[in-house]
Amino acid sequence: MSKPWYREFWAWMVLAPLIAVVVVSSITVSIAVRFADDQVSDTYYKDSRMYHFSAEQDQRAKALGLAALVQFQRAEGGVTLELNGNTDYPEELLLTLSHPVEEDLDQHILLSQLSVGRYSGAVPGELNRRWYLRLMPELDPRAHQEAEWRLKGEINFDLGNAAPMNPGSQ
């Protein structure tokens, strides 16, 4: 009398590796979908052409002698900025906080003028670790290439709540 197929040793020797591959593949696909990296820009040629314009923004900021000091009040959820330089101070500025890894965490903070060269705004979320900063007079984040000038900086909230911003300092 023969045994059913599922009680045969050689049946499981053939099926076990196949089952293991299906399980491991499923786990790998679920990890890849859940923790996917941000997409690479498919407009890299256009972006590289815009680099020259960005360099011009830095050069204009340097020619105007622009520099800023940004201070975050994390407990109150606010931010203040001191802007110095030879320029007409706009009524509002846009401060962009770019996360080094996760594009979805990027934040745009509208800063309103309190007095000449002094601005403040509200931080929409909790900030920790390291962020890249960009300050510009253009209020639409998608139109950052059209800004007259820009200041850049970097802050690590593990080390402090203030950071200088200069032309092309990143």
CSV table of C-alpha atoms in Angstrom, one decimal:
chain,number,residue,atom,x,y,z
A,1,MET,CA,0.0,0.0,0.0
A,2,SER,CA,1.5,3.3,-1.1
A,3,LYS,CA,1.5,6.5,1.1
A,4,PRO,CA,-0.3,9.7,0.0
A,5,TRP,CA,2.1,12.1,-1.8
A,6,TYR,CA,2.3,14.6,1.1
A,7,ARG,CA,3.8,11.9,3.3
A,8,GLU,CA,6.6,11.2,0.9
A,9,PHE,CA,10.1,12.5,1.8
A,10,TRP,CA,11.1,13.3,-1.8
A,11,ALA,CA,7.9,15.4,-2.4
A,12,TRP,CA,8.9,17.7,0.4
A,13,MET,CA,12.5,17.8,-0.7
A,14,VAL,CA,11.3,19.2,-4.1
A,15,LEU,CA,8.6,21.5,-2.7
A,16,ALA,CA,10.5,23.0,0.3
A,17,PRO,CA,12.9,25.2,-1.7
A,18,LEU,CA,10.0,26.4,-3.9
A,19,ILE,CA,7.9,27.3,-0.9
A,20,ALA,CA,10.8,29.1,0.8
A,21,VAL,CA,11.4,31.2,-2.4
A,22,VAL,CA,7.8,32.3,-2.5
A,23,VAL,CA,7.8,33.3,1.2
A,24,VAL,CA,11.2,35.2,1.0
A,25,SER,CA,10.1,36.9,-2.2
A,26,SER,CA,6.8,38.0,-0.6
A,27,ILE,CA,8.7,39.5,2.3
A,28,THR,CA,11.2,41.2,0.1
A,29,VAL,CA,8.5,42.8,-2.1
A,30,SER,CA,6.5,44.0,0.9
A,31,ILE,CA,9.7,45.6,2.4
A,32,ALA,CA,10.5,47.2,-1.0
A,33,VAL,CA,7.0,48.7,-1.3
A,34,ARG,CA,6.7,49.9,2.2
A,35,PHE,CA,10.2,51.6,2.5
A,36,ALA,CA,10.6,52.7,-1.1
A,37,ASP,CA,13.2,55.5,-1.8
A,38,ASP,CA,12.1,58.8,-3.3
A,39,GLN,CA,12.1,58.8,-7.0
A,40,VAL,CA,15.0,60.2,-9.0
A,41,SER,CA,14.1,63.2,-11.0
A,42,ASP,CA,13.3,62.4,-14.6
A,43,THR,CA,14.1,66.0,-15.5
A,44,TYR,CA,17.7,65.8,-14.6
A,45,TYR,CA,18.8,67.6,-17.8
A,46,LYS,CA,16.5,70.5,-16.9
A,47,ASP,CA,17.6,70.5,-13.3
A,48,SER,CA,21.2,70.6,-14.3
A,49,ARG,CA,20.5,73.6,-16.6
A,50,MET,CA,18.8,75.3,-13.6
A,51,TYR,CA,22.0,74.9,-11.6
A,52,HIS,CA,23.4,78.0,-13.3
A,53,PHE,CA,20.4,80.0,-12.4
A,54,SER,CA,20.7,78.8,-8.8
A,55,ALA,CA,24.3,79.9,-8.8
A,56,GLU,CA,23.2,83.3,-10.0
A,57,GLN,CA,20.8,83.5,-7.0
A,58,ASP,CA,23.7,82.8,-4.7
A,59,GLN,CA,25.9,85.4,-6.4
A,60,ARG,CA,23.1,88.1,-6.1
A,61,ALA,CA,22.7,87.3,-2.4
A,62,LYS,CA,26.4,87.6,-1.9
A,63,ALA,CA,26.5,90.9,-3.8
A,64,LEU,CA,23.8,92.3,-1.6
A,65,GLY,CA,25.7,91.1,1.5
A,66,LEU,CA,22.8,89.0,2.7
A,67,ALA,CA,23.1,86.8,5.8
A,68,ALA,CA,20.6,85.5,8.3
A,69,LEU,CA,20.3,83.9,11.6
A,70,VAL,CA,17.3,81.6,12.1
A,71,GLN,CA,16.2,80.5,15.6
A,72,PHE,CA,13.6,77.9,16.4
A,73,GLN,CA,11.5,77.9,19.5
A,74,ARG,CA,10.6,74.2,19.4
A,75,ALA,CA,8.5,74.3,22.6
A,76,GLU,CA,6.3,77.1,21.3
A,77,GLY,CA,6.3,75.9,17.7
A,78,GLY,CA,7.7,79.2,16.3
A,79,VAL,CA,10.7,80.5,14.4
A,80,THR,CA,12.3,83.9,14.2
A,81,LEU,CA,14.8,85.1,11.6
A,82,GLU,CA,17.2,88.1,11.5
A,83,LEU,CA,18.0,89.1,8.0
A,84,ASN,CA,20.9,91.5,7.3
A,85,GLY,CA,22.1,93.0,4.1
A,86,ASN,CA,21.8,95.8,1.5
A,87,THR,CA,18.3,95.0,0.2
A,88,ASP,CA,14.7,96.1,0.3
A,89,TYR,CA,13.3,93.8,3.0
A,90,PRO,CA,10.1,92.0,1.6
A,91,GLU,CA,7.0,91.8,3.7
A,92,GLU,CA,7.2,88.0,3.7
A,93,LEU,CA,9.8,85.3,3.1
A,94,LEU,CA,9.6,81.6,2.5
A,95,LEU,CA,11.8,79.3,4.7
A,96,THR,CA,12.0,75.8,3.4
A,97,LEU,CA,13.1,72.9,5.6
A,98,SER,CA,14.2,70.0,3.6
A,99,HIS,CA,14.7,66.6,5.2
A,100,PRO,CA,17.9,64.9,4.1
A,101,VAL,CA,16.2,61.6,3.3
A,102,GLU,CA,12.4,61.8,3.2
A,103,GLU,CA,11.0,64.3,0.7
A,104,ASP,CA,7.5,63.8,2.3
A,105,LEU,CA,8.7,65.5,5.5
A,106,ASP,CA,9.8,68.8,3.8
A,107,GLN,CA,8.1,71.9,5.3
A,108,HIS,CA,7.5,75.4,4.0
A,109,ILE,CA,7.2,78.1,6.6
A,110,LEU,CA,5.9,81.6,5.7
A,111,LEU,CA,7.7,84.2,7.6
A,112,SER,CA,6.1,87.6,8.2
A,113,GLN,CA,8.0,90.8,8.8
A,114,LEU,CA,7.8,92.1,12.4
A,115,SER,CA,10.3,95.0,11.9
A,116,VAL,CA,13.0,95.8,9.4
A,117,GLY,CA,15.0,92.6,8.9
A,118,ARG,CA,13.2,90.7,11.6
A,119,TYR,CA,10.7,87.9,10.7
A,120,SER,CA,8.7,85.3,12.5
A,121,GLY,CA,6.5,82.3,11.6
A,122,ALA,CA,4.9,79.1,12.9
A,123,VAL,CA,6.5,75.7,12.6
A,124,PRO,CA,3.8,73.2,11.5
A,125,GLY,CA,5.4,70.0,12.9
A,126,GLU,CA,7.9,68.7,15.3
A,127,LEU,CA,11.5,69.1,14.3
A,128,ASN,CA,14.5,66.9,15.3
A,129,ARG,CA,17.8,65.7,13.9
A,130,ARG,CA,19.2,67.4,10.8
A,131,TRP,CA,17.5,69.6,8.2
A,132,TYR,CA,18.6,71.7,5.2
A,133,LEU,CA,17.4,75.3,5.1
A,134,ARG,CA,16.6,77.6,2.2
A,135,LEU,CA,15.4,81.2,2.5
A,136,MET,CA,14.0,83.2,-0.4
A,137,PRO,CA,11.7,86.0,-1.2
A,138,GLU,CA,9.6,83.9,-3.6
A,139,LEU,CA,6.5,82.6,-1.7
A,140,ASP,CA,5.6,79.8,-4.1
A,141,PRO,CA,7.9,76.7,-3.2
A,142,ARG,CA,7.4,75.3,-6.8
A,143,ALA,CA,8.8,78.6,-8.3
A,144,HIS,CA,12.1,78.7,-6.3
A,145,GLN,CA,14.1,79.1,-9.5
A,146,GLU,CA,12.4,82.5,-10.1
A,147,ALA,CA,13.5,83.9,-6.7
A,148,GLU,CA,15.8,87.0,-6.9
A,149,TRP,CA,18.2,85.6,-4.3
A,150,ARG,CA,18.4,82.7,-1.8
A,151,LEU,CA,20.3,81.9,1.4
A,152,LYS,CA,21.1,78.3,2.4
A,153,GLY,CA,22.0,76.7,5.7
A,154,GLU,CA,21.9,73.5,7.7
A,155,ILE,CA,20.7,72.8,11.3
A,156,ASN,CA,21.0,69.8,13.5
A,157,PHE,CA,18.4,70.1,16.3
A,158,ASP,CA,20.5,67.6,18.4
A,159,LEU,CA,23.1,70.3,18.7
A,160,GLY,CA,21.0,73.5,19.0
A,161,ASN,CA,18.1,75.6,17.9
A,162,ALA,CA,19.8,78.3,15.8
A,163,ALA,CA,21.7,78.3,12.5
A,164,PRO,CA,23.3,80.9,10.3
A,165,MET,CA,22.2,81.2,6.6
A,166,ASN,CA,24.5,82.4,3.9
A,167,PRO,CA,24.6,82.5,0.1
A,168,GLY,CA,25.5,79.0,-1.2
A,169,SER,CA,26.6,77.7,2.2
A,170,GLN,CA,25.1,74.2,1.9
